[in-house]
Coordinates of N, CA, C and O in Angstrom, one line a residue:
M24 N 56.0 234.1 70.3 CA 56.3 232.7 70.6 C 55.3 231.7 70.0 O 55.7 230.7 69.5
I25 N 54.0 232.1 70.0 CA 53.0 231.3 69.4 C 53.2 231.1 67.9 O 53.0 230.1 67.3
Y26 N 53.7 232.2 67.3 CA 53.9 232.1 65.8 C 55.0 231.1 65.5 O 54.9 230.3 64.6
L27 N 56.1 231.1 66.3 CA 57.2 230.2 66.1 C 56.7 228.7 66.3 O 57.0 227.8 65.5
R28 N 55.9 228.5 67.3 CA 55.4 227.2 67.6 C 54.4 226.7 66.5 O 54.5 225.6 66.1
L29 N 53.6 227.6 66.0 CA 52.7 227.3 64.9 C 53.5 226.9 63.7 O 53.3 225.8 63.0
F30 N 54.6 227.7 63.4 CA 55.4 227.4 62.2 C 56.1 226.0 62.4 O 56.1 225.2 61.5
C31 N 56.7 225.8 63.6 CA 57.4 224.5 63.8 C 56.5 223.3 63.8 O 56.8 222.3 63.2
E32 N 55.3 223.4 64.4 CA 54.3 222.3 64.4 C 53.9 221.9 62.9 O 53.9 220.8 62.6
F33 N 53.6 222.9 62.1 CA 53.2 222.7 60.8 C 54.4 222.3 59.8 O 54.2 221.6 58.9
F34 N 55.6 222.8 60.1 CA 56.7 222.4 59.4 C 57.0 220.9 59.6 O 57.2 220.2 58.6
R35 N 56.9 220.5 60.8 CA 57.0 219.0 61.1 C 55.9 218.2 60.3 O 56.2 217.2 59.7
T36 N 54.7 218.7 60.4 CA 53.6 218.0 59.7 C 53.9 218.0 58.2 O 53.8 216.9 57.5
G37 N 54.3 219.1 57.6 CA 54.6 219.2 56.2 C 55.8 218.3 55.8 O 55.9 217.8 54.7
L38 N 56.7 218.1 56.7 CA 57.9 217.4 56.4 C 57.7 215.9 56.4 O 58.2 215.1 55.6
F39 N 56.8 215.4 57.3 CA 56.6 214.0 57.4 C 55.2 213.4 56.9 O 55.1 212.2 56.8
A40 N 54.3 214.3 56.5 CA 53.0 213.8 56.0 C 53.1 213.6 54.5 O 52.7 214.5 53.8
M41 N 53.5 212.4 54.1 CA 53.6 212.1 52.7 C 52.3 211.5 52.2 O 51.7 210.7 52.9
G42 N 51.8 212.0 51.1 CA 50.6 211.3 50.5 C 49.4 212.2 50.4 O 48.3 211.7 50.2
G43 N 49.5 213.5 50.6 CA 48.4 214.4 50.4 C 47.8 214.8 51.7 O 48.2 214.5 52.8
G44 N 46.7 215.5 51.6 CA 46.0 216.2 52.8 C 45.5 215.2 53.8 O 45.7 215.5 55.0
L45 N 45.0 214.1 53.5 CA 44.5 213.2 54.5 C 45.6 212.6 55.3 O 45.5 212.1 56.4
A46 N 46.8 212.6 54.7 CA 48.0 212.0 55.5 C 48.4 213.0 56.6 O 49.1 212.6 57.5
T47 N 47.9 214.2 56.6 CA 48.2 215.2 57.7 C 47.3 214.9 58.9 O 47.6 215.4 60.0
F48 N 46.2 214.2 58.7 CA 45.2 213.9 59.7 C 45.8 213.3 61.0 O 45.6 213.8 62.1
P49 N 46.7 212.3 60.9 CA 47.2 211.8 62.2 C 48.1 212.8 62.9 O 48.1 212.9 64.1
F50 N 48.8 213.6 62.1 CA 49.6 214.7 62.7 C 48.7 215.7 63.4 O 49.1 216.2 64.5
L51 N 47.6 216.1 62.8 CA 46.7 217.1 63.4 C 46.0 216.5 64.6 O 45.9 217.2 65.6
S52 N 45.7 215.2 64.6 CA 45.2 214.6 65.8 C 46.1 214.6 66.9 O 45.8 214.9 68.1
D53 N 47.4 214.3 66.7 CA 48.4 214.4 67.7 C 48.6 215.8 68.2 O 48.8 216.1 69.4
M54 N 48.6 216.7 67.2 CA 48.7 218.2 67.6 C 47.6 218.6 68.5 O 47.8 219.4 69.5
A55 N 46.4 218.1 68.3 CA 45.3 218.5 69.2 C 45.5 218.0 70.6 O 45.3 218.7 71.5
D56 N 46.1 216.8 70.7 CA 46.3 216.2 72.0 C 47.5 217.0 72.7 O 47.4 217.2 73.9
R57 N 48.5 217.3 72.0 CA 49.7 217.9 72.6 C 49.5 219.4 72.9 O 50.0 219.9 73.9
T58 N 48.8 220.1 72.0 CA 48.8 221.6 72.2 C 47.5 222.1 72.8 O 47.5 223.2 73.4
G59 N 46.4 221.4 72.6 CA 45.1 221.9 73.1 C 44.6 223.0 72.3 O 43.6 223.7 72.7
W60 N 45.1 223.2 71.1 CA 44.6 224.3 70.3 C 43.2 224.0 69.7 O 42.5 225.0 69.4
F61 N 42.9 222.8 69.6 CA 41.6 222.4 69.1 C 41.3 221.0 69.6 O 42.2 220.3 70.0
T62 N 40.0 220.7 69.7 CA 39.5 219.4 70.2 C 39.4 218.4 69.0 O 39.4 218.8 67.8
H63 N 39.2 217.1 69.3 CA 38.9 216.2 68.2 C 37.6 216.4 67.5 O 37.6 216.3 66.2
P64 N 36.5 216.8 68.1 CA 35.3 217.2 67.4 C 35.6 218.4 66.5 O 35.1 218.5 65.4
Q65 N 36.4 219.4 67.0 CA 36.7 220.5 66.1 C 37.6 220.1 64.9 O 37.4 220.7 63.9
L66 N 38.4 219.1 65.1 CA 39.2 218.6 64.1 C 38.3 217.9 63.0 O 38.6 218.2 61.8
M67 N 37.3 217.2 63.4 CA 36.3 216.7 62.4 C 35.6 217.8 61.6 O 35.5 217.7 60.4
D68 N 35.2 218.9 62.3 CA 34.6 220.0 61.6 C 35.6 220.7 60.7 O 35.3 221.1 59.6
M69 N 36.9 220.8 61.1 CA 37.9 221.4 60.3 C 38.1 220.6 59.0 O 38.3 221.2 58.0
I70 N 38.1 219.3 59.1 CA 38.3 218.5 58.0 C 37.1 218.6 57.0 O 37.3 218.7 55.8
A71 N 35.9 218.7 57.6 CA 34.7 218.8 56.7 C 34.8 220.2 56.0 O 34.5 220.2 54.8
V72 N 35.1 221.2 56.7 CA 35.2 222.5 56.1 C 36.4 222.6 55.1 O 36.2 223.1 53.9
S73 N 37.5 222.0 55.4 CA 38.7 221.9 54.5 C 38.4 221.1 53.2 O 38.9 221.5 52.2
E74 N 37.6 220.1 53.4 CA 37.3 219.3 52.2 C 36.2 220.0 51.3 O 36.2 219.8 50.1
S75 N 35.4 220.9 51.9 CA 34.4 221.5 51.2 C 34.8 222.8 50.6 O 34.1 223.4 49.8
T76 N 36.0 223.3 50.9 CA 36.5 224.6 50.3 C 37.6 224.3 49.3 O 38.2 223.2 49.4
P77 N 37.8 225.2 48.3 CA 38.8 225.0 47.3 C 40.2 225.0 48.0 O 40.4 225.7 49.0
G78 N 41.0 224.2 47.4 CA 42.4 224.1 47.9 C 42.7 222.8 48.6 O 41.8 222.0 48.9
P79 N 44.0 222.5 48.8 CA 44.4 221.2 49.4 C 44.0 221.1 50.8 O 44.0 222.1 51.6
L80 N 43.6 219.9 51.2 CA 43.1 219.7 52.6 C 44.1 220.1 53.6 O 43.8 220.8 54.6
G81 N 45.4 219.7 53.5 CA 46.4 220.0 54.5 C 46.6 221.5 54.6 O 46.7 222.1 55.7
V82 N 46.7 222.2 53.5 CA 46.9 223.7 53.5 C 45.6 224.4 54.2 O 45.8 225.3 55.0
N83 N 44.4 223.9 53.8 CA 43.2 224.5 54.4 C 43.2 224.3 55.9 O 42.8 225.1 56.7
S84 N 43.6 223.1 56.3 CA 43.6 222.7 57.7 C 44.6 223.6 58.5 O 44.3 224.1 59.6
A85 N 45.8 223.7 57.9 CA 46.8 224.6 58.6 C 46.3 226.0 58.7 O 46.5 226.6 59.8
T86 N 45.7 226.5 57.7 CA 45.2 227.9 57.7 C 44.1 228.0 58.7 O 44.1 229.0 59.5
Y87 N 43.3 227.0 58.8 CA 42.2 227.0 59.8 C 42.7 227.1 61.2 O 42.3 227.9 62.0
V88 N 43.6 226.2 61.5 CA 44.2 226.1 62.9 C 44.9 227.4 63.2 O 44.8 228.0 64.3
G89 N 45.8 227.8 62.3 CA 46.5 229.1 62.5 C 45.6 230.3 62.8 O 45.9 231.1 63.7
F90 N 44.5 230.4 62.0 CA 43.6 231.5 62.2 C 42.9 231.3 63.6 O 42.7 232.3 64.3
T91 N 42.5 230.1 63.9 CA 41.8 229.9 65.2 C 42.7 230.2 66.4 O 42.3 230.8 67.4
V92 N 44.0 229.9 66.3 CA 45.0 230.1 67.4 C 45.5 231.6 67.4 O 45.6 232.1 68.5
A93 N 45.8 232.2 66.3 CA 46.4 233.5 66.3 C 46.0 234.4 65.2 O 46.8 235.2 64.7
G94 N 44.8 234.3 64.7 CA 44.2 235.2 63.7 C 44.9 235.1 62.4 O 45.5 234.0 62.0
I95 N 44.8 236.1 61.6 CA 45.4 236.1 60.2 C 46.9 235.9 60.2 O 47.3 235.0 59.4
P96 N 47.7 236.5 61.0 CA 49.1 236.2 61.0 C 49.4 234.7 61.3 O 50.2 234.1 60.7
G97 N 48.6 234.1 62.2 CA 48.7 232.7 62.6 C 48.4 231.8 61.4 O 49.0 230.8 61.1
A98 N 47.3 232.2 60.6 CA 46.9 231.5 59.5 C 48.1 231.5 58.4 O 48.4 230.4 57.8
V99 N 48.6 232.6 58.2 CA 49.7 232.7 57.2 C 50.9 231.9 57.6 O 51.5 231.2 56.8
I100 N 51.3 232.1 58.9 CA 52.5 231.4 59.4 C 52.3 229.9 59.4 O 53.2 229.1 59.0
S101 N 51.1 229.4 59.8 CA 50.9 228.0 59.8 C 50.9 227.4 58.4 O 51.5 226.3 58.1
T102 N 50.3 228.1 57.4 CA 50.3 227.7 56.0 C 51.8 227.7 55.5 O 52.2 226.7 54.8
L103 N 52.5 228.7 55.8 CA 53.9 228.7 55.4 C 54.7 227.6 56.0 O 55.6 226.9 55.3
G104 N 54.5 227.3 57.3 CA 55.1 226.2 57.9 C 54.8 224.8 57.2 O 55.7 224.0 57.1
L105 N 53.6 224.6 56.8 CA 53.2 223.4 56.2 C 53.8 223.2 54.8 O 54.3 222.1 54.4
I106 N 53.9 224.3 54.0 CA 54.4 224.2 52.6 C 55.9 224.3 52.5 O 56.4 223.9 51.5
T107 N 56.6 224.9 53.5 CA 58.0 225.1 53.4 C 58.8 223.9 53.1 O 59.7 223.8 52.3
P108 N 58.5 222.8 53.9 CA 59.3 221.5 53.6 C 59.2 221.0 52.2 O 60.1 220.6 51.5
S109 N 58.0 221.1 51.6 CA 57.7 220.7 50.3 C 58.5 221.5 49.3 O 59.1 221.0 48.3
I110 N 58.5 222.8 49.5 CA 59.2 223.7 48.6 C 60.7 223.4 48.6 O 61.4 223.3 47.6
I111 N 61.3 223.2 49.8 CA 62.7 222.9 50.0 C 63.0 221.6 49.3 O 64.0 221.5 48.5
I112 N 62.2 220.6 49.6 CA 62.5 219.3 49.0 C 62.4 219.3 47.5 O 63.2 218.7 46.8
I113 N 61.4 220.0 47.0 CA 61.2 220.1 45.5 C 62.4 220.8 44.9 O 62.9 220.4 43.8
L114 N 62.8 221.8 45.5 CA 64.0 222.6 44.9 C 65.2 221.7 44.9 O 66.0 221.7 44.0
I115 N 65.5 220.9 46.0 CA 66.6 220.0 46.0 C 66.5 218.9 45.0 O 67.4 218.6 44.2
I116 N 65.3 218.3 44.9 CA 65.1 217.2 44.0 C 65.2 217.7 42.5 O 65.8 217.1 41.7
A117 N 64.7 218.9 42.2 CA 64.8 219.5 40.9 C 66.2 219.7 40.5 O 66.6 219.4 39.3
G118 N 67.1 220.0 41.4 CA 68.5 220.2 41.1 C 69.2 218.9 40.8 O 70.2 218.9 40.0
F119 N 68.8 217.8 41.3 CA 69.4 216.6 41.1 C 68.6 215.6 40.3 O 69.0 214.4 40.1
L120 N 67.5 216.0 39.7 CA 66.6 215.1 39.1 C 67.2 214.3 37.9 O 67.1 213.1 37.8
K121 N 68.0 215.0 37.1 CA 68.6 214.3 36.0 C 69.6 213.2 36.4 O 69.6 212.1 35.8
A122 N 70.3 213.5 37.5 CA 71.3 212.5 37.9 C 70.6 211.3 38.6 O 71.1 210.2 38.5
F123 N 69.5 211.5 39.2 CA 68.8 210.4 40.0 C 67.6 209.8 39.3 O 67.0 208.9 39.8
R124 N 67.3 210.2 38.1 CA 66.1 209.8 37.5 C 66.0 208.3 37.4 O 64.9 207.7 37.6
D125 N 67.0 207.6 37.0 CA 67.0 206.1 36.8 C 67.7 205.4 38.0 O 68.0 204.2 37.8
N126 N 68.0 206.1 39.1 CA 68.7 205.5 40.2 C 67.9 204.4 40.9 O 66.8 204.7 41.3
V127 N 68.4 203.2 41.1 CA 67.6 202.1 41.7 C 67.3 202.4 43.1 O 66.3 202.0 43.7
Y128 N 68.2 203.1 43.8 CA 68.0 203.5 45.2 C 66.9 204.5 45.4 O 66.1 204.4 46.3
V129 N 66.8 205.5 44.5 CA 65.8 206.5 44.6 C 64.4 205.8 44.3 O 63.4 206.0 45.0
E130 N 64.4 204.9 43.4 CA 63.2 204.1 43.0 C 62.8 203.3 44.2 O 61.6 203.2 44.5
S131 N 63.7 202.7 44.9 CA 63.4 201.9 46.1 C 62.8 202.7 47.2 O 61.9 202.3 47.9
V132 N 63.4 203.9 47.4 CA 62.8 204.8 48.5 C 61.4 205.2 48.2 O 60.5 205.1 49.0
F133 N 61.1 205.5 46.9 CA 59.7 205.8 46.6 C 58.8 204.6 46.7 O 57.7 204.7 47.0
G134 N 59.4 203.4 46.4 CA 58.6 202.2 46.6 C 58.2 202.0 48.0 O 57.2 201.4 48.3
C135 N 59.1 202.4 49.0 CA 58.8 202.3 50.4 C 57.8 203.4 50.9 O 57.0 203.1 51.8
L136 N 57.9 204.5 50.3 CA 57.0 205.6 50.7 C 55.6 205.4 50.3 O 54.7 205.8 51.0
R137 N 55.4 204.7 49.2 CA 54.0 204.5 48.7 C 53.1 203.8 49.7 O 52.0 204.2 50.0
P138 N 53.6 202.6 50.2 CA 52.8 201.9 51.2 C 52.6 202.7 52.5 O 51.5 202.7 53.2
A139 N 53.7 203.4 52.9 CA 53.5 204.3 54.1 C 52.5 205.3 53.9 O 51.7 205.6 54.8
S140 N 52.5 206.0 52.8 CA 51.5 207.0 52.5 C 50.1 206.4 52.4 O 49.2 207.0 53.0
A141 N 50.0 205.2 51.8 CA 48.7 204.6 51.8 C 48.2 204.2 53.2 O 47.0 204.4 53.5
G142 N 49.1 203.8 54.1 CA 48.7 203.5 55.5 C 48.3 204.8 56.2 O 47.3 204.7 57.0
L143 N 49.0 205.9 56.0 CA 48.5 207.1 56.7 C 47.2 207.6 56.2 O 46.3 208.0 57.0
I144 N 46.9 207.4 54.9 CA 45.6 207.8 54.4 C 44.5 206.9 54.9 O 43.4 207.3 55.2
A145 N 44.8 205.6 54.9 CA 43.8 204.6 55.4 C 43.5 204.9 56.9 O 42.3 204.9 57.3
A146 N 44.5 205.2 57.7 CA 44.3 205.5 59.1 C 43.4 206.8 59.2 O 42.6 206.8 60.1
S147 N 43.7 207.8 58.4 CA 42.9 209.0 58.4 C 41.4 208.7 58.1 O 40.5 209.2 58.7
G148 N 41.2 207.9 57.0 CA 39.9 207.6 56.6 C 39.1 206.8 57.7 O 38.0 207.1 58.0
L149 N 39.8 205.9 58.4 CA 39.2 205.1 59.5 C 38.9 206.0 60.6 O 37.8 205.9 61.2
S150 N 39.8 207.0 61.0 CA 39.5 207.9 62.1 C 38.3 208.8 61.8 O 37.4 209.0 62.6
V151 N 38.2 209.3 60.5 CA 37.1 210.1 60.1 C 35.8 209.3 60.2 O 34.8 209.8 60.7
A152 N 35.8 208.1 59.7 CA 34.7 207.2 59.7 C 34.2 206.9 61.1 O 33.0 207.0 61.4
C153 N 35.1 206.6 62.0 CA 34.7 206.4 63.4 C 34.1 207.6 64.1 O 33.1 207.5 64.8
A154 N 34.8 208.7 63.8 CA 34.2 210.0 64.4 C 32.9 210.4 63.8 O 32.1 211.0 64.5
S155 N 32.6 210.0 62.5 CA 31.4 210.3 61.9 C 30.2 209.4 62.3 O 29.1 209.8 62.4
F156 N 30.6 208.1 62.4 CA 29.5 207.1 62.6 C 29.3 206.7 64.1 O 28.4 206.0 64.4
F157 N 30.2 207.2 65.0 CA 30.0 206.8 66.4 C 30.1 208.0 67.3 O 31.0 208.9 67.1
R158 N 29.3 208.1 68.3 CA 29.3 209.2 69.3 C 30.5 209.0 70.2 O 30.8 207.8 70.5
E159 N 31.1 210.0 70.7 CA 32.2 210.0 71.7 C 33.4 209.2 71.2 O 34.1 208.7 72.0
S160 N 33.5 208.9 69.9 CA 34.6 208.2 69.4 C 34.8 206.8 70.0 O 35.9 206.2 70.0
I161 N 33.7 206.2 70.6 CA 33.8 204.9 71.1 C 33.0 204.0 70.2 O 31.8 204.2 69.9
V162 N 33.7 203.0 69.6 CA 33.1 202.2 68.6 C 32.3 201.1 69.3 O 32.9 200.1 69.9
S163 N 31.0 201.2 69.3 CA 30.1 200.2 69.9 C 28.7 200.4 69.3 O 28.4 201.5 68.8
F164 N 28.0 199.4 69.3 CA 26.6 199.5 68.7 C 25.8 200.5 69.4 O 25.0 201.2 68.7
E165 N 25.9 200.7 70.7 CA 25.1 201.7 71.5 C 25.5 203.1 71.0 O 24.7 204.0 71.1
N166 N 26.7 203.4 70.6 CA 27.1 204.7 70.2 C 27.0 205.0 68.7 O 27.5 206.0 68.2
L167 N 26.4 204.1 67.9 CA 26.3 204.2 66.5 C 25.4 205.4 66.2 O 24.3 205.5 66.7
E168 N 25.9 206.2 65.3 CA 25.1 207.4 64.8 C 24.3 206.9 63.6 O 24.8 206.9 62.4
L169 N 23.1 206.4 63.8 CA 22.3 205.9 62.7 C 22.0 206.8 61.6 O 22.0 206.5 60.4
K170 N 21.8 208.1 61.9 CA 21.5 209.1 60.9 C 22.7 209.2 59.9 O 22.5 209.3 58.7
A171 N 23.9 209.3 60.5 CA 25.1 209.4 59.7 C 25.3 208.2 58.8 O 25.7 208.3 57.6
L172 N 25.1 207.0 59.4 CA 25.2 205.8 58.6 C 24.2 205.7 57.5 O 24.5 205.3 56.3
L173 N 22.9 206.1 57.7 CA 21.9 206.1 56.7 C 22.3 207.1 55.6 O 22.1 206.9 54.4
L174 N 22.8 208.3 56.0 CA 23.1 209.3 55.0 C 24.3 208.8 54.1 O 24.3 208.9 52.9
A175 N 25.3 208.1 54.7 CA 26.4 207.6 54.0 C 25.9 206.5 53.0 O 26.3 206.5 51.8
A176 N 25.0 205.6 53.5 CA 24.5 204.6 52.6 C 23.7 205.2 51.4 O 23.8 204.8 50.3
L177 N 22.9 206.2 51.7 CA 22.1 206.9 50.7 C 23.0 207.5 49.7 O 22.8 207.4 48.4
L178 N 24.0 208.2 50.1 CA 25.0 208.8 49.2 C 25.7 207.8 48.4 O 26.0 208.0 47.2
L179 N 26.1 206.7 49.0 CA 26.8 205.6 48.2 C 25.9 205.1 47.1 O 26.3 205.0 45.9
V180 N 24.6 204.9 47.4 CA 23.7 204.4 46.4 C 23.5 205.4 45.3 O 23.5 205.1 44.1
L181 N 23.2 206.6 45.7 CA 22.9 207.7 44.7 C 24.1 208.0 43.8 O 23.9 208.4 42.7
T182 N 25.3 208.0 44.4 CA 26.5 208.4 43.6 C 27.1 207.2 42.8 O 27.9 207.4 41.9
R183 N 26.8 206.0 43.2 CA 27.4 204.8 42.5 C 26.5 204.0 41.7 O 26.9 203.4 40.7
F184 N 25.2 203.8 42.2 CA 24.4 202.8 41.6 C 23.1 203.3 40.9 O 22.5 202.6 40.1
V185 N 22.8 204.6 41.1 CA 21.6 205.1 40.4 C 22.1 206.0 39.2 O 22.8 207.0 39.4
K186 N 21.8 205.5 38.0 CA 22.4 206.1 36.8 C 22.0 207.6 36.7 O 22.9 208.4 36.3
Q187 N 20.8 208.0 37.0 CA 20.4 209.4 36.9 C 21.1 210.3 37.8 O 21.3 211.5 37.5
T188 N 21.6 209.8 39.0 CA 22.2 210.7 39.9 C 23.7 210.5 40.1 O 24.4 211.3 40.7
S189 N 24.2 209.5 39.4 CA 25.7 209.2 39.6 C 26.6 210.2 38.9 O 27.8 210.3 39.2
R190 N 26.1 211.0 38.0 CA 26.9 211.9 37.2 C 26.8 213.3 37.8 O 27.3 214.3 37.2
I191 N 26.0 213.5 38.8 CA 25.9 214.8 39.4 C 27.2 215.2 40.1 O 27.9 214.4 40.7
H192 N 27.6 216.5 39.9 CA 28.9 217.0 40.4 C 29.0 216.8 41.9 O 28.1 217.0 42.6
P193 N 30.2 216.4 42.3 CA 30.5 216.2 43.8 C 30.1 217.4 44.7 O 29.7 217.2 45.8
I194 N 30.2 218.6 44.2 CA 29.9 219.8 45.0 C 28.5 219.8 45.4 O 28.1 220.2 46.5
V195 N 27.6 219.2 44.5 CA 26.2 219.2 44.8 C 26.0 218.2 46.0 O 25.2 218.5 46.9
W196 N 26.7 217.1 46.0 CA 26.6 216.1 47.1 C 27.2 216.7 48.4 O 26.6 216.4 49.5
I197 N 28.2 217.5 48.3 CA 28.8 218.1 49.5 C 27.8 219.1 50.1 O 27.5 219.1 51.3
G198 N 27.1 219.9 49.2 CA 26.1 220.8 49.7 C 24.9 220.1 50.3 O 24.4 220.5 51.3
F199 N 24.5 219.0 49.6 CA 23.4 218.2 50.1 C 23.7 217.6 51.5 O 22.9 217.7 52.4
S200 N 24.9 217.1 51.7 CA 25.4 216.6 53.0 C 25.4 217.7 54.0 O 25.0 217.4 55.2
A201 N 25.9 218.8 53.7 CA 25.9 219.9 54.6 C 24.5 220.3 55.1 O 24.3 220.6 56.2
L202 N 23.6 220.4 54.1 CA 22.2 220.7 54.4 C 21.6 219.7 55.3 O 20.9 220.0 56.3
C203 N 21.9 218.4 55.0 CA 21.4 217.3 55.9 C 22.0 217.5 57.3 O 21.2 217.3 58.3
G204 N 23.2 217.8 57.4 CA 23.9 218.0 58.7 C 23.2 219.1 59.5 O 23.0 219.0 60.7
I205 N 22.8 220.2 58.8 CA 22.1 221.3 59.5 C 20.7 220.9 59.9 O 20.3 221.1 61.0
L206 N 20.0 220.4 58.9 CA 18.6 220.0 59.2 C 18.4 218.9 60.2 O 17.5 219.0 61.1
F207 N 19.2 217.9 60.2 CA 19.1 216.8 61.1 C 20.0 216.8 62.3 O 20.1 215.9 63.1
R208 N 20.7 218.0 62.5 CA 21.6 218.2 63.6 C 22.6 217.1 63.9 O 22.6 216.5 64.9
F209 N 23.4 216.8 62.9 CA 24.5 215.9 63.0 C 25.5 216.4 64.0 O 25.7 217.6 64.2
G210 N 26.3 215.5 64.5 CA 27.4 215.9 65.4 C 27.0 216.3 66.8 O 27.8 217.0 67.5
G211 N 25.8 216.1 67.2 CA 25.4 216.4 68.6 C 25.0 217.8 68.8 O 24.9 218.3 69.9
A212 N 24.9 218.6 67.7 CA 24.6 220.0 67.8 C 23.2 220.2 68.2 O 22.3 219.4 68.1

């Protein structure tokens, strides 16, 4: 029964999360509340790990949750649940692509999906920022994580404004951030 539920939860996420991996974040947050499979701090860790590993964020997150809940079979089933809607939709669209390529209604639908996708991604980014920069997800000056804010500011300066370091590969910055998290005990560890 857990396998069917994993598949259904991630099928729904894959069906409605338009706009890439970060668009799955609101669905994962809702899933955490409804299922109890993981907590919001675990979700932040999951996103950090998923962003740091090769592959799409949504697929990595689905695999992570599935593995946590039901081992390797759960990981496979969750991943299949997430990608199945995309496969079905792509197959349907590919069959009708030539007929709908210049259709004004199809173009209108995509015009509406773009802002919705941007909104989902912006909401995800805001949630991640709040969880990273504030303790207990309460946005107030008293709960400000000064170390996280300083690290973010340092990374912004080094990756955007310092010519010598702005061309360093992003994986180096991800590794540097992970090392800082371990050394300075980010996240209340």
